[in-house]
mmCIF file of C-alpha atoms in Angstrom:
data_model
loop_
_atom_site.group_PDB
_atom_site.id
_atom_site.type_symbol
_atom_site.label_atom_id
_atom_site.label_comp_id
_atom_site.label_asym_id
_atom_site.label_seq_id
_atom_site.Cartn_x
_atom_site.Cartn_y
_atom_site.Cartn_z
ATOM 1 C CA UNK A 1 89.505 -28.130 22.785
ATOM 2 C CA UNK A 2 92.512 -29.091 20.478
ATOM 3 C CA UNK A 3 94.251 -32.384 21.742
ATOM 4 C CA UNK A 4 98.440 -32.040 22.006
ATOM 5 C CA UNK A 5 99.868 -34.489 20.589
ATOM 6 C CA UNK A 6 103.709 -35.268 20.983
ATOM 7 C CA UNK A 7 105.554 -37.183 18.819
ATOM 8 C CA UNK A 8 108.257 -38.792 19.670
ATOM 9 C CA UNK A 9 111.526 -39.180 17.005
ATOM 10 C CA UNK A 10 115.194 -40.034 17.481
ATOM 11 C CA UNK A 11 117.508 -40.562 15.017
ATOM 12 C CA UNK A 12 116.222 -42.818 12.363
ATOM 13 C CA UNK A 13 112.550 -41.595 12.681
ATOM 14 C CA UNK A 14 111.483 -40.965 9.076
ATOM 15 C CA UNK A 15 107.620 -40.641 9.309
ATOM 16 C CA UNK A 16 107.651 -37.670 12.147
ATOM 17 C CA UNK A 17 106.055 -35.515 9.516
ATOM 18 C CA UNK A 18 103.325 -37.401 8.112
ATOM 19 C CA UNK A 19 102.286 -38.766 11.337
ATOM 20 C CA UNK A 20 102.360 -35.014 12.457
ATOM 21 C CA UNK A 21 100.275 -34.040 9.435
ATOM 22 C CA UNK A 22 97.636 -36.589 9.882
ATOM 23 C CA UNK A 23 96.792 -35.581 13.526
ATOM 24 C CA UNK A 24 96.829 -31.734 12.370
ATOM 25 C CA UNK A 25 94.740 -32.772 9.525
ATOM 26 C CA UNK A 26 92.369 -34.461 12.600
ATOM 27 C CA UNK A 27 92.428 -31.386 15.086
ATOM 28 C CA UNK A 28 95.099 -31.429 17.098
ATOM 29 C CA UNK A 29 97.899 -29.577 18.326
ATOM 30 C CA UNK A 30 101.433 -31.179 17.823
ATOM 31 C CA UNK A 31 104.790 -30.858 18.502
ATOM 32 C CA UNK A 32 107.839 -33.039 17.419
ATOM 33 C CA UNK A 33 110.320 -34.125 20.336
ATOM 34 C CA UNK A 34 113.832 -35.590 20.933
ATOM 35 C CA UNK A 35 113.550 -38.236 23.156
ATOM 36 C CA UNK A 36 116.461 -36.470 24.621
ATOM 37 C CA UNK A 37 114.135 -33.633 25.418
ATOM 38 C CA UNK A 38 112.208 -35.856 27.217
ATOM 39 C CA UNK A 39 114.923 -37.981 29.463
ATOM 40 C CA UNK A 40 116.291 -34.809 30.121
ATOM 41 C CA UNK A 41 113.135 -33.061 31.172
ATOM 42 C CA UNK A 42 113.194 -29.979 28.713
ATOM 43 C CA UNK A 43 109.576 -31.420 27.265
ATOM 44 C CA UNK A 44 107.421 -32.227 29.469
ATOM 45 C CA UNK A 45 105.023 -34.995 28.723
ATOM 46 C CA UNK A 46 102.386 -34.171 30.908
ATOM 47 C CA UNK A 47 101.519 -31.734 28.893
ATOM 48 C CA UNK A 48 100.372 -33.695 26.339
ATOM 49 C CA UNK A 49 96.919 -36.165 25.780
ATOM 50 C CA UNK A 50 98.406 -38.517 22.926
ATOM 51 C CA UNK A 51 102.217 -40.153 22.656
ATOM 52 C CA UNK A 52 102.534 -41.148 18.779
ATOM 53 C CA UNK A 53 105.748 -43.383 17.841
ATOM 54 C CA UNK A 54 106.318 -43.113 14.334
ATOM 55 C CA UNK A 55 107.886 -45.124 11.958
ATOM 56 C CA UNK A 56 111.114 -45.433 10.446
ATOM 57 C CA UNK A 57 114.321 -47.036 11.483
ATOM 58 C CA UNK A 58 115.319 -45.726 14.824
ATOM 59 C CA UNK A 59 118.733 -45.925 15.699
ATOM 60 C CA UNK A 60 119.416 -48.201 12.286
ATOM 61 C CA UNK A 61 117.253 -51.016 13.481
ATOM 62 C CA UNK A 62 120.496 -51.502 14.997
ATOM 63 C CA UNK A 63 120.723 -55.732 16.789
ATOM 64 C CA UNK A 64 117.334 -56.099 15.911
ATOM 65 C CA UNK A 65 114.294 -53.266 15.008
ATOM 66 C CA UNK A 66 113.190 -50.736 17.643
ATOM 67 C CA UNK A 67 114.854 -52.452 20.403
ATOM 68 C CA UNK A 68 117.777 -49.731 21.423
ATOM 69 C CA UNK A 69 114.051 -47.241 21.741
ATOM 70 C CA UNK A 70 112.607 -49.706 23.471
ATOM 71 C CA UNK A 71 115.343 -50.038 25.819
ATOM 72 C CA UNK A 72 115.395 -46.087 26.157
ATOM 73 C CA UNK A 73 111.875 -45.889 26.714
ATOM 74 C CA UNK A 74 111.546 -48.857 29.552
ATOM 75 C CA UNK A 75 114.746 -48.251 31.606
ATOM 76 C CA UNK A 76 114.556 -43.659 30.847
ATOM 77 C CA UNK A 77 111.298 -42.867 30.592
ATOM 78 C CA UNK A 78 109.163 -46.074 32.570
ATOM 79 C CA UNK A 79 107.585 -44.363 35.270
ATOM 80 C CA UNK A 80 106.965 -41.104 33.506
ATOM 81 C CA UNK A 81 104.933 -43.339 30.495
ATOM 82 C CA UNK A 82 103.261 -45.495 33.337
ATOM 83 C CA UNK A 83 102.028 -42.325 35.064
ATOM 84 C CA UNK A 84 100.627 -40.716 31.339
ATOM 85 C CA UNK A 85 98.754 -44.440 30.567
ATOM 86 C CA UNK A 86 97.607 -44.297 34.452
ATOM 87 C CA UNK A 87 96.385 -40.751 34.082
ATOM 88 C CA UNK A 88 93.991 -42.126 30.599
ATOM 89 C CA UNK A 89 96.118 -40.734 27.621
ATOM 90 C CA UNK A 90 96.544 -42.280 24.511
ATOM 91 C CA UNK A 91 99.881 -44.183 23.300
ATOM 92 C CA UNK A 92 99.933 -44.978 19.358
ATOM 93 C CA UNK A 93 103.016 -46.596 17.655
ATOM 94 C CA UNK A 94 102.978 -47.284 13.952
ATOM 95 C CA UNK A 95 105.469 -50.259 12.365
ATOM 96 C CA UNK A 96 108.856 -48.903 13.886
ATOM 97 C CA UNK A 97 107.091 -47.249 16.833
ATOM 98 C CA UNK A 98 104.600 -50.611 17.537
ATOM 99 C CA UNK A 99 107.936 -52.395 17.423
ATOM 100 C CA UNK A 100 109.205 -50.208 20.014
ATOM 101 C CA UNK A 101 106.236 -50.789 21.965
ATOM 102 C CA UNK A 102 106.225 -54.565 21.900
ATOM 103 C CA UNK A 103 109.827 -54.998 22.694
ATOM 104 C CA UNK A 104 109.223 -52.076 25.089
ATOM 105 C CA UNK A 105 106.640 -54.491 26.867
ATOM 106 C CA UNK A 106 104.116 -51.545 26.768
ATOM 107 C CA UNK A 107 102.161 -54.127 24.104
ATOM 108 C CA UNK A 108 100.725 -56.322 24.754
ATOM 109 C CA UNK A 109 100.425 -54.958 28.152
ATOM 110 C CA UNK A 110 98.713 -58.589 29.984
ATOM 111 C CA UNK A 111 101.819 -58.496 32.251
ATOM 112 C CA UNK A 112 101.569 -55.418 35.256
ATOM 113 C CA UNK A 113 106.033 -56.041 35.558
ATOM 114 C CA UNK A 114 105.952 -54.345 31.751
ATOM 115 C CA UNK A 115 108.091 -57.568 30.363
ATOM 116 C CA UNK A 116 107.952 -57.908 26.768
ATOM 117 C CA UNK A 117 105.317 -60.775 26.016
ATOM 118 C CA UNK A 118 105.574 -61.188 22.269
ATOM 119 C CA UNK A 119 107.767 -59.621 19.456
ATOM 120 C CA UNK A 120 108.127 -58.662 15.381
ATOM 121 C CA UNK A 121 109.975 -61.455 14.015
ATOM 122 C CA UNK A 122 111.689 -61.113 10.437
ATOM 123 C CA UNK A 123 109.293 -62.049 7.955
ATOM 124 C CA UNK A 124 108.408 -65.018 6.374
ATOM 125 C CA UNK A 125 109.571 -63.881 2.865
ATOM 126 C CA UNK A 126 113.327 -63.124 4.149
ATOM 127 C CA UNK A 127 113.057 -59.550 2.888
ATOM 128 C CA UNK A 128 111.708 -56.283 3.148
ATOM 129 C CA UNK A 129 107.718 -55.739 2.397
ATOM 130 C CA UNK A 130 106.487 -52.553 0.894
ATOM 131 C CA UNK A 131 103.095 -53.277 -0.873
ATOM 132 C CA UNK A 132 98.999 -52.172 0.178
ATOM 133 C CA UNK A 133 97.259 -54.714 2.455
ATOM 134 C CA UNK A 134 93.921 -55.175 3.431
ATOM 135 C CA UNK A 135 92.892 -55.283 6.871
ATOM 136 C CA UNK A 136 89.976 -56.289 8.602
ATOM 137 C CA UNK A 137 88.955 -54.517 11.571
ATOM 138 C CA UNK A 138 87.797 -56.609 14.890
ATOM 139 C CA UNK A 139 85.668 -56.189 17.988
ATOM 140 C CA UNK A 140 88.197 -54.474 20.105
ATOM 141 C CA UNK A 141 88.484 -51.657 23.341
ATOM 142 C CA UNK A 142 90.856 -49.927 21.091
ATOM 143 C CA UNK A 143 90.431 -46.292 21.083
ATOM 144 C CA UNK A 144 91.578 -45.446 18.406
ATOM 145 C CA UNK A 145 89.171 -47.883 15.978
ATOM 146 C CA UNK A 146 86.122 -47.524 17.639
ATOM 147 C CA UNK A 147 83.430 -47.011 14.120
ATOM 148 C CA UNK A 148 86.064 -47.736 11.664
ATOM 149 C CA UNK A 149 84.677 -49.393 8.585
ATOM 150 C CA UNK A 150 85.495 -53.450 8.698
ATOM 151 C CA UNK A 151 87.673 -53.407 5.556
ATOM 152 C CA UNK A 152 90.335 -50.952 5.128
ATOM 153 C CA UNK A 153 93.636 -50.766 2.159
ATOM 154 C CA UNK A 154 96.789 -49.327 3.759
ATOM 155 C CA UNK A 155 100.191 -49.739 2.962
ATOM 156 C CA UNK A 156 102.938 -52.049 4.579
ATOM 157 C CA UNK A 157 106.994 -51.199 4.731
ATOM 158 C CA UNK A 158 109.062 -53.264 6.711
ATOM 159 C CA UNK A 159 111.393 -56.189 7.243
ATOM 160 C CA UNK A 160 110.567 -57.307 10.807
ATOM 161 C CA UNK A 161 106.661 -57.462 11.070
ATOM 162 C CA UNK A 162 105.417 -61.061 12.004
ATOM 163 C CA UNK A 163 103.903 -60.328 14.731
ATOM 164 C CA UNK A 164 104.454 -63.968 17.004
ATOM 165 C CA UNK A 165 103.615 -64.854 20.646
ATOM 166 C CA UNK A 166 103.650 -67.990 22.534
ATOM 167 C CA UNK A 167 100.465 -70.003 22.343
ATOM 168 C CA UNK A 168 99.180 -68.443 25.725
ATOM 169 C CA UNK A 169 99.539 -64.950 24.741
ATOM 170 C CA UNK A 170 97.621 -65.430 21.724
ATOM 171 C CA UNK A 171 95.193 -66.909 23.766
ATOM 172 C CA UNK A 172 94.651 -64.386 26.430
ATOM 173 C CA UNK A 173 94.648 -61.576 23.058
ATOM 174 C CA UNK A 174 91.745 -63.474 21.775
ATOM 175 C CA UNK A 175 89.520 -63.989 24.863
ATOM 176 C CA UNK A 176 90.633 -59.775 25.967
ATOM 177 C CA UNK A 177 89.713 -59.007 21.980
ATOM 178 C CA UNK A 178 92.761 -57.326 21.943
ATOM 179 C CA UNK A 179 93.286 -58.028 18.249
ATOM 180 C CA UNK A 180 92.478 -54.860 16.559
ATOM 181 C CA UNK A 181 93.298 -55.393 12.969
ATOM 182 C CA UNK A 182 93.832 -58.676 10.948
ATOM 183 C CA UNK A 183 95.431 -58.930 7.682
ATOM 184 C CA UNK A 184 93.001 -60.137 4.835
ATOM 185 C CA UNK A 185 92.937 -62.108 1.890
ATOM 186 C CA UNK A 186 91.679 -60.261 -1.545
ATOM 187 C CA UNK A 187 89.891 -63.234 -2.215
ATOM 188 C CA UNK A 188 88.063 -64.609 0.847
ATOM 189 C CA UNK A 189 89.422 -67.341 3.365
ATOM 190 C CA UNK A 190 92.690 -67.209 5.592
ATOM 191 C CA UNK A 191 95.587 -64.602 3.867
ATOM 192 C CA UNK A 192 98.539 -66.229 3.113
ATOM 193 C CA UNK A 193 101.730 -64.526 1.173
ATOM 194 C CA UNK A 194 100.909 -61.636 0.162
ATOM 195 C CA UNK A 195 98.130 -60.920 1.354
ATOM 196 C CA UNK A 196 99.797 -61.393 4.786
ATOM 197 C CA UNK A 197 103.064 -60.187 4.274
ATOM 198 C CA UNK A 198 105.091 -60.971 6.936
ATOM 199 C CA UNK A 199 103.620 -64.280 8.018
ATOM 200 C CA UNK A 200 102.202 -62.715 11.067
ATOM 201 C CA UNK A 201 100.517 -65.600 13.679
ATOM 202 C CA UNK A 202 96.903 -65.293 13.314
ATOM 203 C CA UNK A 203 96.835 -62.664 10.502
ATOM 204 C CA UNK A 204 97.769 -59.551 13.284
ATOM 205 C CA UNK A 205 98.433 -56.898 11.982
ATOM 206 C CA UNK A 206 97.817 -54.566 14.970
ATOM 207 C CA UNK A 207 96.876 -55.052 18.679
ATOM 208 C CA UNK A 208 96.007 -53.084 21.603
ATOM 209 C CA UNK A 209 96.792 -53.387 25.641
ATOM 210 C CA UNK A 210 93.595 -54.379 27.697
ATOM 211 C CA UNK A 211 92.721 -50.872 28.220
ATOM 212 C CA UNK A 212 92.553 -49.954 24.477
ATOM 213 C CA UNK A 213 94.211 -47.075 25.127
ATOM 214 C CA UNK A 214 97.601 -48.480 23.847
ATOM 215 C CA UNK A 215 97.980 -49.316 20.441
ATOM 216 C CA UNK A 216 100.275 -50.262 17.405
ATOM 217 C CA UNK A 217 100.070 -52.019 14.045
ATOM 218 C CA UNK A 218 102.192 -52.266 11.184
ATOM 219 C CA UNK A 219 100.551 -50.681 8.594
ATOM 220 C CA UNK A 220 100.417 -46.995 7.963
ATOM 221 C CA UNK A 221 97.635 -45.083 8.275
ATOM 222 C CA UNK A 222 99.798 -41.899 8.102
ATOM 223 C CA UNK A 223 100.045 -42.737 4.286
ATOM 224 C CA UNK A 224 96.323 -42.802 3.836
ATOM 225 C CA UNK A 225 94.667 -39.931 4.251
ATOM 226 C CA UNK A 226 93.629 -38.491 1.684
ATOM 227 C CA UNK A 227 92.344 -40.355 -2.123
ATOM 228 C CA UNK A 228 95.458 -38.904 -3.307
ATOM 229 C CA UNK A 229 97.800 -41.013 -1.115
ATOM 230 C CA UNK A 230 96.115 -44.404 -3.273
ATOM 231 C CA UNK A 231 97.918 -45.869 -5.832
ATOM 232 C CA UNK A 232 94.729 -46.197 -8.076
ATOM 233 C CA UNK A 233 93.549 -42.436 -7.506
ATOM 234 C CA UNK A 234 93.879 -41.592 -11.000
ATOM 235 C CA UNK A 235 91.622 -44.729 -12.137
ATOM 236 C CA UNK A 236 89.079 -45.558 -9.785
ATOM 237 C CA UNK A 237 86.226 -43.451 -7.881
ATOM 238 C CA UNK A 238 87.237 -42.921 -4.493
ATOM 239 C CA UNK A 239 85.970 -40.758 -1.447
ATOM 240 C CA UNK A 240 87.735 -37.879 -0.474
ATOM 241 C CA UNK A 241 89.519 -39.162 2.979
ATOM 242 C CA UNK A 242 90.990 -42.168 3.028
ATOM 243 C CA UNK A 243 91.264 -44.976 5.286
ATOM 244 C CA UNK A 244 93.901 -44.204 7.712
ATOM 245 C CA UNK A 245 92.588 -40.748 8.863
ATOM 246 C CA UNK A 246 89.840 -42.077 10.895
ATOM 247 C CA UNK A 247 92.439 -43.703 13.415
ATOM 248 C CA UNK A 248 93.339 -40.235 14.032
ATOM 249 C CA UNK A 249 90.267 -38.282 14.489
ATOM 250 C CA UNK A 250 89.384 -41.258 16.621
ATOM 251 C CA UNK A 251 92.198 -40.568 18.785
ATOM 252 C CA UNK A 252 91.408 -36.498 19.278
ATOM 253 C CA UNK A 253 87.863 -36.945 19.711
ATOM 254 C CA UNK A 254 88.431 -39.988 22.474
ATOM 255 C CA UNK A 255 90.455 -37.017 24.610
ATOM 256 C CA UNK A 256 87.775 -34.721 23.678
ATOM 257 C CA UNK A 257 85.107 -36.580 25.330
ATOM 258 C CA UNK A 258 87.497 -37.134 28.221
ATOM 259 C CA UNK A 259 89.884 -34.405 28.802
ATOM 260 C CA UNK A 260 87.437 -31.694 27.952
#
């Protein structure tokens, strides 16, 4: 069984492709879709197993980034994405698209009324980040992680990623282990600038709702998948895949173990 994957663009969307090519490179079936197409029922999302929000700059980032999607996606498309989540399916959204699904309220998912709990502030540094992190990967019910390798080096590009919450959100994220990823330091102990490069609270750079079925982060894995996407290929040994693709082969093989 191939797992269909839509992805979801608008205009703005700029990684529709390479998040396309990454689950196609993992096994699945996709197809790129208007939202339009799907407020307007000429897609139909039941067909599919995984949603995928990419990144980019939907609608211009327009008041602040991702919110005019967000505001599509709760008020449009609500009850159609609460059935798909209800029904077991996957939801991924990557920087623009995990900003969509925070302001969205879909992330962190602790409140049933889907109100938006938390948010990607401007970061710290007052300007746009485009540089390779490294992330550490925690004990989560995310889906999409599960057998990842601790450490992984993907690549950051945006100007909104701090990832903040009230004290009692980041509380209840801890104790539910719904941190999935946390930004680390090159050189041991806490990251600060740049190692985390938007400031996030608590190093996050990704999360996941309770049922680890719904999940966004900031970095791309998208841009990783191969040892020629690293900026070092050229120089260093590396292994033929690289870090981001496991996200997506964890994805297809999650609905091939459940959807088969």
């Amino acid at each position: 069984m191939r797992p269909k994957v839509l992805i979801l663009r608008t205009a703005g969307t700029n990684c529709d492709y390479e998040t396309e090519y990454a689950f196609r490179l993992a096994g699945a079936e996709t197809a790129l879709v208007h939202i339009n197409h799907l407020i307007t029922a000429r897609a139909n999302l039941d067909e599919f197993h995984i949603l995928a929000l990419p990144g980019g700059f939907s609608y211009g980032d327009d008041v602040s980034a991702g919110i005019l999607l967000a505001n599509e996606i709760k008020y449009k498309l609500g009850d159609l994405l609460r059935d798909f989540v209800n029904s077991g399916k996957l939801i991924i959204g990557i920087c623009n698209g995990f900003q969509v699904l925070v302001r969205a309220g879909l992330l962190p998912g602790l409140n049933s009324n889907i109100a938006q709990e938390a948010t990607l502030a401007m970061n710290t540094s007052a300007k746009f980040e485009c540089r390779w992190v490294h992330l550490e990967t925690q004990k989560s019910p995310c889906a999409f992680t599960h057998g990842l390798k601790w450490r992984l080096y993907l690549p950051v590009a945006h100007a909104e990623g701090r990832f903040t919450a009230p004290s009692q959100i980041l509380d209840q994220l801890e104790s539910n282990r719904q941190v999935v990823f946390r930004y680390a330091s090159r050189y041991g102990g806490i990251p600060s600038y740049p190692d985390n490069p938007n400031g996030s609270d608590l190093q996050i750079a990704g999360i996941c709702d309770p049922t680890g079925r719904i999940f966004g982060m900031m970095p791309h894995p998208e841009r990783f998948l191969t040892r020629l996407n690293h900026p070092r290929w050229t120089r260093d040994s590396l292994p033929e895949k690289g870090d981001g693709l496991g996200i997506f082969r964890n994805a297809v093989a999650y609905v091939q173990q459940n959807f088969s």
